[in-house]
Amino acid sequence: MRTELNNNATLLLKDGNVAHVNNIIGSGGQGFVYSVTVDGEEYALKWYKQNPGNVFYENLQKNAEDGAPSSSFLWPKAVTKVRYGSFGYIMPLKPEGYYEFSQYRLAKVRFSSFRAILNAAIELCEAFRLLHAKGLSFQDLNDGGFFIHPDTGHLLICDCDNVFPHGESSGVLGKARYIAPEIVLGKNMPNSYSDRFSMTVILFMLFCIDHPFEGMNVVRYPCMTEEIERRLFGEQLCFMYDDADTRNRPVRGIHSNAITMWNLLPDVLKDSFKLEFAKAKLDAPETRMTEMQWIDVFTGIRDSLVECPLCGDESFFRRIGVVCINRNCRGTSTAEMWMETESRSIPLFNNNILRMGKSDAVTGRVALKPGGNNILLVQNLTTHDWRVITPSNKSVTVAPRGFFPVKDGMKVELTDNESTITYTITH
Ligand SMILES: [Zn+2]
């Protein structure tokens, strides 16, 4: 079997196109990655060292035909015909400016803001929500499987070749330390519930950089064997911040990222991780939080994220107000008014930038009415009209760039991707 491809080799694709091999751009355990040109466009080609077999081939071919669940996946675009005893598939190339998550772990790249981390977290959950909604499971999510833009948090998930229908196995069990305990213990095959476990591990790591289950328990074993790994990531799995079991706490000097970042996280997020990684939940895969529940948590936190008017640093706003986390600033802000829906709560104070839609796009800003009286104005920074209903039930249109004065009991309707979101202003 010939495993490596020559430059200038040509491969026939199942969709009828031809891929011209340019050069090798990477290699891993399973295969080589080449830059190829198809119909004048450049793509990446993953070529398997060992033919993974017919079932794998047909599944890959079906996934390529069905298309990506969302644009966050570097999804197979077409499969090659079998050649030299093996095959491969082409996928979009990773654009510039994205870094593998392992680079963040090594502190070679850093997120530019909490907002970027929150965006990455929301995008990961949304990608998995759409994948699972199609009846598929990823089966192999780990710290090497995706790229993130450090400024926007935009995320690209690669290695999508182990995606199989829920309940069917790709034959790959996933990467050790990212696999759900029920898979480690051989109780289940990978499915969307075990995906949720791996996803939550990655979510924790996005914020804390360190691994949620690698605290003191792992430090105790400088020489990790398969048997110890099975125990620590299987039957004795213990979250480093477990309330009931403190034996696996992060170690100062080794897990400094976790210690620093955990202290900065809002309580709602800490509580979600604690609940999700508590022993009872670890043992009951079907009770794990859904992607949508995570999205609600992260959206709520993103709504509370404000930039200090004095220094520009980010802090999480709470009902009692906010004290800037920058030690040289310590500026304080409080909000007397809020913009709320059933699930969201956005503070209104002078200079706050508003993102009221489903995405992270700026939709408005708060200003102080010139001439005193502390009246807050909200400016419409979208390209659509807003409808504002006053407490006395008068309907007013606020055009793009226009302002309205904030009053308790007012309702504000904005249209976001065809759907309308109604906020109520409260004190
Ligand atoms: Zn500040």
XYZ file of N, CA and C in Angstrom, residues 23-207:
555
model
N 0.991 20.272 -2.424
C 2.083 19.906 -1.515
C 1.519 19.472 -0.176
N 2.384 18.822 0.606
C 1.953 18.334 1.926
C 1.952 19.511 2.898
N 0.919 19.620 3.765
C 0.893 20.720 4.739
C 0.807 20.216 6.180
N 0.683 18.907 6.353
C 0.664 18.397 7.718
C 0.541 16.884 7.733
N 0.776 16.311 8.913
C 0.542 14.873 9.038
C 0.204 14.556 10.485
N -0.569 13.500 10.674
C -0.959 13.098 12.024
C -0.953 11.590 12.102
N -1.531 11.067 13.186
C -1.531 9.622 13.381
C -2.251 8.879 12.260
N -3.399 9.451 11.842
C -4.244 8.742 10.875
C -3.859 8.978 9.425
N -3.317 10.170 9.159
C -3.080 10.455 7.750
C -2.245 11.690 7.491
N -2.153 12.016 6.210
C -1.422 13.210 5.772
C -2.428 14.253 5.317
N -2.030 15.527 5.409
C -2.897 16.592 4.897
C -2.147 17.340 3.788
N -2.798 17.493 2.651
C -2.198 18.157 1.503
C -3.013 19.378 1.114
N -2.324 20.313 0.467
C -3.060 21.376 -0.218
C -3.368 20.846 -1.614
N -4.636 20.983 -2.021
C -5.012 20.521 -3.359
C -5.811 21.612 -4.065
N -5.865 21.532 -5.386
C -6.683 22.466 -6.156
C -7.790 21.689 -6.857
N -9.014 22.153 -6.654
C -10.164 21.531 -7.316
C -10.929 22.629 -8.047
N -11.017 22.517 -9.347
C -11.782 23.476 -10.132
C -11.321 24.918 -9.849
N -10.014 25.115 -9.747
C -9.451 26.454 -9.534
C -9.454 26.924 -8.086
N -10.071 26.163 -7.165
C -10.127 26.560 -5.750
C -9.178 25.688 -4.929
N -8.576 26.313 -3.900
C -7.678 25.543 -3.052
C -8.435 24.927 -1.867
N -8.156 23.658 -1.573
C -8.756 22.949 -0.435
C -7.676 22.184 0.311
N -8.062 21.631 1.479
C -7.185 20.693 2.183
C -7.669 19.283 1.864
N -6.732 18.360 1.720
C -7.078 16.950 1.498
C -6.506 16.136 2.644
N -7.345 15.372 3.332
C -6.827 14.412 4.310
C -6.761 13.058 3.626
N -5.590 12.455 3.659
C -5.361 11.168 2.998
C -4.992 10.145 4.054
N -5.772 9.048 4.138
C -5.550 8.059 5.208
C -4.350 7.165 4.927
N -3.526 7.006 5.962
C -2.363 6.106 5.841
C -2.844 4.663 5.675
N -3.861 4.319 6.471
C -4.470 2.989 6.403
C -5.911 3.178 5.956
N -6.339 2.395 5.008
C -7.725 2.476 4.557
C -8.665 2.143 5.735
N -9.500 3.121 6.177
C -10.360 2.835 7.352
C -11.565 1.936 7.060
N -11.719 1.502 5.823
C -12.773 0.518 5.523
C -14.024 1.099 4.888
N -14.885 0.193 4.408
C -16.064 0.579 3.633
C -17.118 1.359 4.405
N -17.380 0.915 5.650
C -18.418 1.571 6.450
C -18.023 3.039 6.650
N -16.741 3.245 6.982
C -16.206 4.596 7.196
C -16.323 5.415 5.906
N -15.952 4.777 4.795
C -15.987 5.453 3.489
C -17.399 5.914 3.153
N -18.351 4.998 3.310
C -19.730 5.333 2.929
C -20.335 6.403 3.833
N -19.962 6.348 5.114
C -20.449 7.371 6.045
C -19.897 8.749 5.668
N -18.605 8.773 5.346
C -17.950 10.028 4.959
C -18.596 10.614 3.705
N -18.852 9.720 2.765
C -19.474 10.112 1.500
C -20.865 10.695 1.753
N -21.630 10.074 2.661
C -22.979 10.556 2.969
C -22.910 11.926 3.633
N -21.972 12.070 4.604
C -21.825 13.365 5.275
C -21.461 14.460 4.281
N -20.566 14.130 3.335
C -20.162 15.123 2.320
C -21.375 15.531 1.487
N -22.189 14.563 1.103
C -23.377 14.862 0.289
C -24.401 15.685 1.067
N -24.582 15.352 2.352
C -25.591 16.058 3.164
C -25.179 17.493 3.488
N -23.886 17.752 3.544
C -23.409 19.109 3.827
C -23.254 19.373 5.314
N -22.548 20.482 5.628
C -22.208 20.807 7.020
C -23.431 21.276 7.801
N -23.543 20.881 9.082
C -24.646 21.383 9.922
C -24.543 22.888 10.165
N -23.308 23.430 10.191
C -23.141 24.885 10.332
C -21.783 25.260 9.764
N -21.592 26.577 9.580
C -20.338 27.033 8.972
C -19.163 26.925 9.946
N -19.417 26.483 11.182
C -18.315 26.307 12.134
C -17.510 25.032 11.860
N -18.033 24.150 11.021
C -17.319 22.897 10.766
C -16.498 22.994 9.480
N -15.238 22.522 9.540
C -14.468 22.331 8.304
C -14.875 20.943 7.801
N -16.043 20.907 7.205
C -16.776 19.671 6.902
C -16.272 19.021 5.608
N -16.290 17.686 5.513
C -15.900 17.031 4.262
C -16.742 17.554 3.093
N -16.058 17.936 2.012
C -16.783 18.465 0.856
C -16.975 17.384 -0.205
N -15.956 16.555 -0.361
C -16.071 15.427 -1.299
C -15.036 14.368 -0.933
N -15.383 13.122 -1.223
C -14.487 12.003 -0.931
C -13.797 11.602 -2.233
N -12.540 11.164 -2.137
C -11.856 10.712 -3.356
C -12.291 9.281 -3.667
N -12.062 8.867 -4.903
C -12.228 7.446 -5.206
C -11.039 6.709 -4.592
N -11.196 5.408 -4.362
C -10.099 4.636 -3.756
C -8.934 4.576 -4.742
N -7.734 4.854 -4.241
C -6.528 4.829 -5.080
C -5.369 4.386 -4.210
N -4.437 3.708 -4.755
C -3.265 3.200 -4.014
C -3.704 2.465 -2.747
N -4.874 1.860 -2.776
C -5.344 1.087 -1.624
C -5.943 1.918 -0.506
N -6.019 3.249 -0.686
C -6.603 4.081 0.369
C -7.466 5.180 -0.254
N -7.875 6.130 0.552
C -8.681 7.240 0.037
C -8.520 8.448 0.949
N -9.178 9.515 0.593
C -9.121 10.728 1.408
C -10.359 11.554 1.153
N -10.406 12.731 1.765
C -11.532 13.636 1.493
C -11.017 15.069 1.493
N -11.721 15.915 0.758
C -11.313 17.321 0.749
C -12.260 18.142 1.615
N -11.698 19.220 2.173
C -12.468 20.110 3.062
C -11.930 21.527 2.878
N -12.648 22.533 3.375
C -12.137 23.897 3.232
C -10.813 24.054 3.980
N -9.959 24.936 3.495
C -8.699 25.240 4.190
C -8.982 26.161 5.364
N -8.166 26.048 6.388
C -8.296 26.956 7.534
C -7.841 28.357 7.092
N -8.699 29.378 7.300
C -8.274 30.725 6.915
C -7.195 31.269 7.863
N -6.536 32.350 7.455
C -5.514 32.996 8.285
C -6.131 33.517 9.584
N -5.326 33.622 10.619
C -5.771 34.287 11.849
C -6.409 33.352 12.864
N -6.518 32.060 12.533
C -7.100 31.079 13.461
C -5.986 30.206 14.033
N -6.073 29.912 15.329
C -5.028 29.113 15.967
C -5.635 27.878 16.616
N -4.878 26.785 16.549
C -5.336 25.555 17.184
C -5.457 25.798 18.684
N -6.448 25.192 19.311
C -6.690 25.446 20.732
C -5.468 25.074 21.583
N -4.710 24.073 21.159
C -3.525 23.684 21.934
C -2.528 24.844 22.045
N -2.526 25.754 21.065
C -1.645 26.931 21.130
C -2.060 27.869 22.277
N -3.347 27.903 22.558
C -3.844 28.713 23.676
C -3.410 28.075 24.992
N -3.441 26.758 25.002
C -3.045 26.034 26.228
C -1.575 26.256 26.532
N -0.773 26.390 25.478
C 0.666 26.598 25.665
C 0.994 28.082 25.852
N -0.042 28.905 25.944
C 0.096 30.355 26.115
C 0.833 31.005 24.956
N 0.823 30.347 23.788
C 1.424 30.975 22.602
C 0.455 31.982 21.984
N -0.829 31.767 22.232
C -1.861 32.705 21.780
C -2.783 32.945 22.967
N -3.306 34.167 23.049
C -4.261 34.466 24.108
C -5.517 35.097 23.507
N -6.665 34.813 24.119
C -7.892 35.503 23.711
C -7.740 36.977 24.060
N -8.256 37.837 23.185
C -8.098 39.259 23.462
C -9.120 39.753 24.486
N -10.178 38.984 24.753
C -11.207 39.459 25.679
C -12.081 38.316 26.174
N -12.810 38.570 27.262
C -13.826 37.627 27.740
C -14.909 37.464 26.669
N -15.189 38.560 25.987
C -16.226 38.508 24.949
C -15.866 37.467 23.884
N -14.577 37.440 23.500
C -14.134 36.467 22.494
C -14.325 35.041 23.026
N -14.010 34.821 24.303
C -14.175 33.473 24.883
C -15.650 33.092 24.896
N -16.506 34.045 25.313
C -17.942 33.768 25.360
C -18.482 33.470 23.959
N -18.003 34.231 22.976
C -18.434 33.980 21.596
C -18.027 32.581 21.148
N -16.789 32.184 21.488
C -16.310 30.850 21.106
C -17.159 29.777 21.782
N -17.486 29.991 23.068
C -18.285 29.020 23.815
C -19.670 28.878 23.185
N -20.291 30.010 22.868
C -21.635 29.983 22.271
C -21.588 29.296 20.904
N -20.543 29.602 20.149
C -20.455 29.022 18.809
C -20.238 27.506 18.855
N -19.425 27.069 19.812
C -19.205 25.620 19.959
C -20.527 24.911 20.296
N -21.274 25.493 21.244
C -22.568 24.901 21.632
C -23.545 24.901 20.463
N -23.581 26.008 19.732
C -24.514 26.114 18.602
C -24.154 25.094 17.511
N -22.855 24.922 17.254
C -22.421 23.954 16.242
C -22.849 22.540 16.659
N -22.665 22.214 17.937
C -23.054 20.883 18.413
C -24.572 20.725 18.473
N -25.268 21.817 18.758
C -26.737 21.755 18.770
C -27.239 21.363 17.372
N -26.696 22.020 16.358
C -27.143 21.745 14.988
C -26.707 20.359 14.524
N -25.509 19.941 14.936
C -25.022 18.599 14.589
C -25.941 17.537 15.197
N -26.240 17.697 16.491
C -27.089 16.716 17.180
C -28.516 16.733 16.633
N -28.981 17.917 16.229
C -30.336 18.020 15.680
C -30.461 17.224 14.382
N -29.327 17.011 13.700
C -29.352 16.202 12.473
C -29.225 14.716 12.777
N -29.209 14.379 14.071
C -29.101 12.971 14.462
C -27.674 12.448 14.404
N -26.712 13.386 14.354
C -25.305 12.976 14.257
C -24.584 13.221 15.582
N -23.497 12.480 15.806
C -22.644 12.789 16.960
C -21.188 12.867 16.506
N -20.412 13.703 17.200
C -19.058 14.035 16.748
C -18.062 12.950 17.121
N -18.214 12.425 18.345
C -17.478 11.257 18.840
C -16.004 11.466 19.164
N -15.397 12.585 18.769
C -13.954 12.709 19.013
C -13.558 14.157 19.280
N -14.327 14.877 20.100
C -13.969 16.264 20.387
C -12.831 16.276 21.412
N -11.763 16.980 21.094
C -10.650 17.112 22.033
C -9.932 18.433 21.787
N -8.892 18.704 22.558
C -8.253 20.026 22.481
C -7.489 20.252 21.170
N -7.321 19.217 20.347
C -6.591 19.397 19.097
C -7.518 19.523 17.900
N -8.809 19.514 18.135
C -9.734 19.384 17.008
C -10.362 20.660 16.501
N -9.892 21.811 16.966
C -10.520 23.019 16.432
C -9.601 24.237 16.507
N -9.934 25.223 15.702
C -9.172 26.465 15.611
C -10.070 27.614 16.050
N -9.455 28.623 16.694
C -10.259 29.768 17.137
C -9.535 31.063 16.784
N -10.318 32.064 16.424
C -9.760 33.399 16.192
C -9.685 34.110 17.547
N -8.501 34.570 17.957
C -8.355 35.104 19.318
C -9.113 36.408 19.568
N -9.430 37.161 18.513
C -10.110 38.447 18.722
C -11.627 38.331 18.655
N -12.115 37.483 17.745
C -13.577 37.389 17.587
C -14.160 36.179 18.324
N -13.320 35.178 18.581
C -13.828 33.945 19.170
C -14.465 33.033 18.128
N -14.468 33.457 16.864
C -15.027 32.606 15.812
C -14.237 31.297 15.779
N -14.967 30.196 15.584
C -14.359 28.885 15.816
C -14.559 27.974 14.605
N -13.567 27.164 14.311
C -13.663 26.227 13.200
C -13.318 24.827 13.704
N -14.251 23.906 13.543
C -14.060 22.553 14.055
C -13.567 21.663 12.913
N -12.396 21.034 13.116
C -11.883 20.151 12.061
C -12.026 18.693 12.492
N -11.379 17.804 11.803
C -11.462 16.367 12.107
C -12.920 15.895 12.199
N -13.698 16.240 11.194
C -15.121 15.877 11.215
C -15.360 14.499 10.613
N -14.305 13.714 10.411
C -14.496 12.431 9.723
C -15.021 11.318 10.626
N -15.042 11.570 11.954
C -15.616 10.548 12.844
C -17.083 10.817 13.169
N -17.665 11.791 12.492
C -19.091 12.083 12.723
C -19.932 10.931 12.182
N -20.712 10.328 13.071
C -21.580 9.201 12.708
C -22.967 9.441 13.274
N -23.988 8.764 12.737
C -25.323 8.897 13.335
C -25.292 8.482 14.804
N -26.130 9.152 15.606
C -26.277 8.853 17.037
C -26.466 7.345 17.232
N -25.636 6.742 18.085
C -25.793 5.314 18.358
C -24.937 4.415 17.473
N -24.401 4.974 16.372
C -23.487 4.182 15.535
C -22.077 4.648 15.815
N -21.135 3.708 15.871
C -19.788 4.099 16.242
C -18.882 4.210 15.028
N -18.009 5.232 15.060
C -17.022 5.392 13.995
C -15.885 4.404 14.172
N -15.859 3.731 15.330
C -14.748 2.836 15.637
C -13.679 3.564 16.440
N -13.781 4.911 16.495
C -12.853 5.702 17.289
C -13.557 6.022 18.599
N -12.885 5.793 19.710
C -13.542 6.044 21.001
C -13.321 7.463 21.495
N -12.452 8.197 20.811
C -12.147 9.555 21.252
C -10.801 9.583 21.940
N -10.360 10.815 22.254
C -9.033 10.983 22.844
C -9.130 10.867 24.361
N -8.208 10.084 24.936
C -8.200 9.911 26.389
C -8.235 11.275 27.074
N -8.899 11.356 28.210
C -9.041 12.555 29.033
C -10.151 13.493 28.523
N -10.689 13.211 27.332
C -11.803 14.008 26.809
C -13.039 13.125 26.636
N -12.850 11.830 26.901
C -13.936 10.874 26.687
C -14.813 10.819 27.932
N -16.106 10.696 27.719
C -17.042 10.599 28.848
C -16.744 9.344 29.669
N -16.971 9.421 31.002
C -16.623 8.270 31.853
C -17.339 6.984 31.452
N -18.588 7.094 30.961
C -19.312 5.865 30.599
C -18.649 5.168 29.401
N -17.908 5.930 28.593
C -17.201 5.320 27.454
C -15.898 4.691 27.969
N -15.207 5.423 28.855
C -13.964 4.906 29.451
C -14.246 3.562 30.126
N -15.395 3.485 30.807
C -15.726 2.271 31.559
C -16.401 1.199 30.699
N -16.543 1.495 29.422
C -17.093 0.495 28.508
C -18.594 0.260 28.657
N -19.312 1.233 29.296
C -20.760 1.049 29.500
C -21.562 1.434 28.262
N -20.984 2.297 27.425
C -21.704 2.856 26.287
C -20.769 3.044 25.110
N -21.346 3.182 23.924
C -20.557 3.626 22.778
C -20.746 5.133 22.662
N -19.802 5.851 21.985
C -19.942 7.313 21.875
C -21.272 7.705 21.229
N -21.896 8.739 21.768
C -23.158 9.238 21.215
C -23.269 10.729 21.539
N -24.462 11.312 21.350
C -24.539 12.767 21.586
C -24.418 13.107 23.071
N -24.769 12.170 23.979
C -24.583 12.446 25.411
C -23.094 12.488 25.763
N -22.329 11.561 25.178
C -20.895 11.592 25.475
C -20.248 12.805 24.804
N -20.792 13.234 23.653
C -20.345 14.498 23.040
C -20.508 15.655 24.023
N -21.640 15.651 24.739
C -21.912 16.773 25.660
C -20.884 16.820 26.774
N -20.433 15.653 27.221
C -19.381 15.633 28.236
C -18.103 16.265 27.669
N -17.667 15.796 26.495
C -16.439 16.328 25.883
C -16.580 17.831 25.642
N -17.778 18.243 25.221
C -18.018 19.661 24.958
C -17.872 20.481 26.239
N -18.376 19.955 27.350
C -18.294 20.692 28.614
C -16.846 20.775 29.101
N -16.067 19.732 28.858
C -14.636 19.785 29.193
C -13.978 20.925 28.410
N -14.282 20.991 27.126
C -13.695 22.044 26.286
C -14.204 23.428 26.721
N -15.479 23.524 27.074
C -16.021 24.820 27.529
C -15.251 25.304 28.754
N -15.024 24.400 29.698
C -14.253 24.769 30.899
C -12.864 25.239 30.481
N -12.248 24.516 29.559
C -10.885 24.851 29.143
C -10.800 26.162 28.380
N -11.880 26.532 27.681
C -11.879 27.829 26.991
C -11.685 28.948 28.009
N -12.351 28.809 29.159
C -12.270 29.856 30.183
C -11.037 29.699 31.075
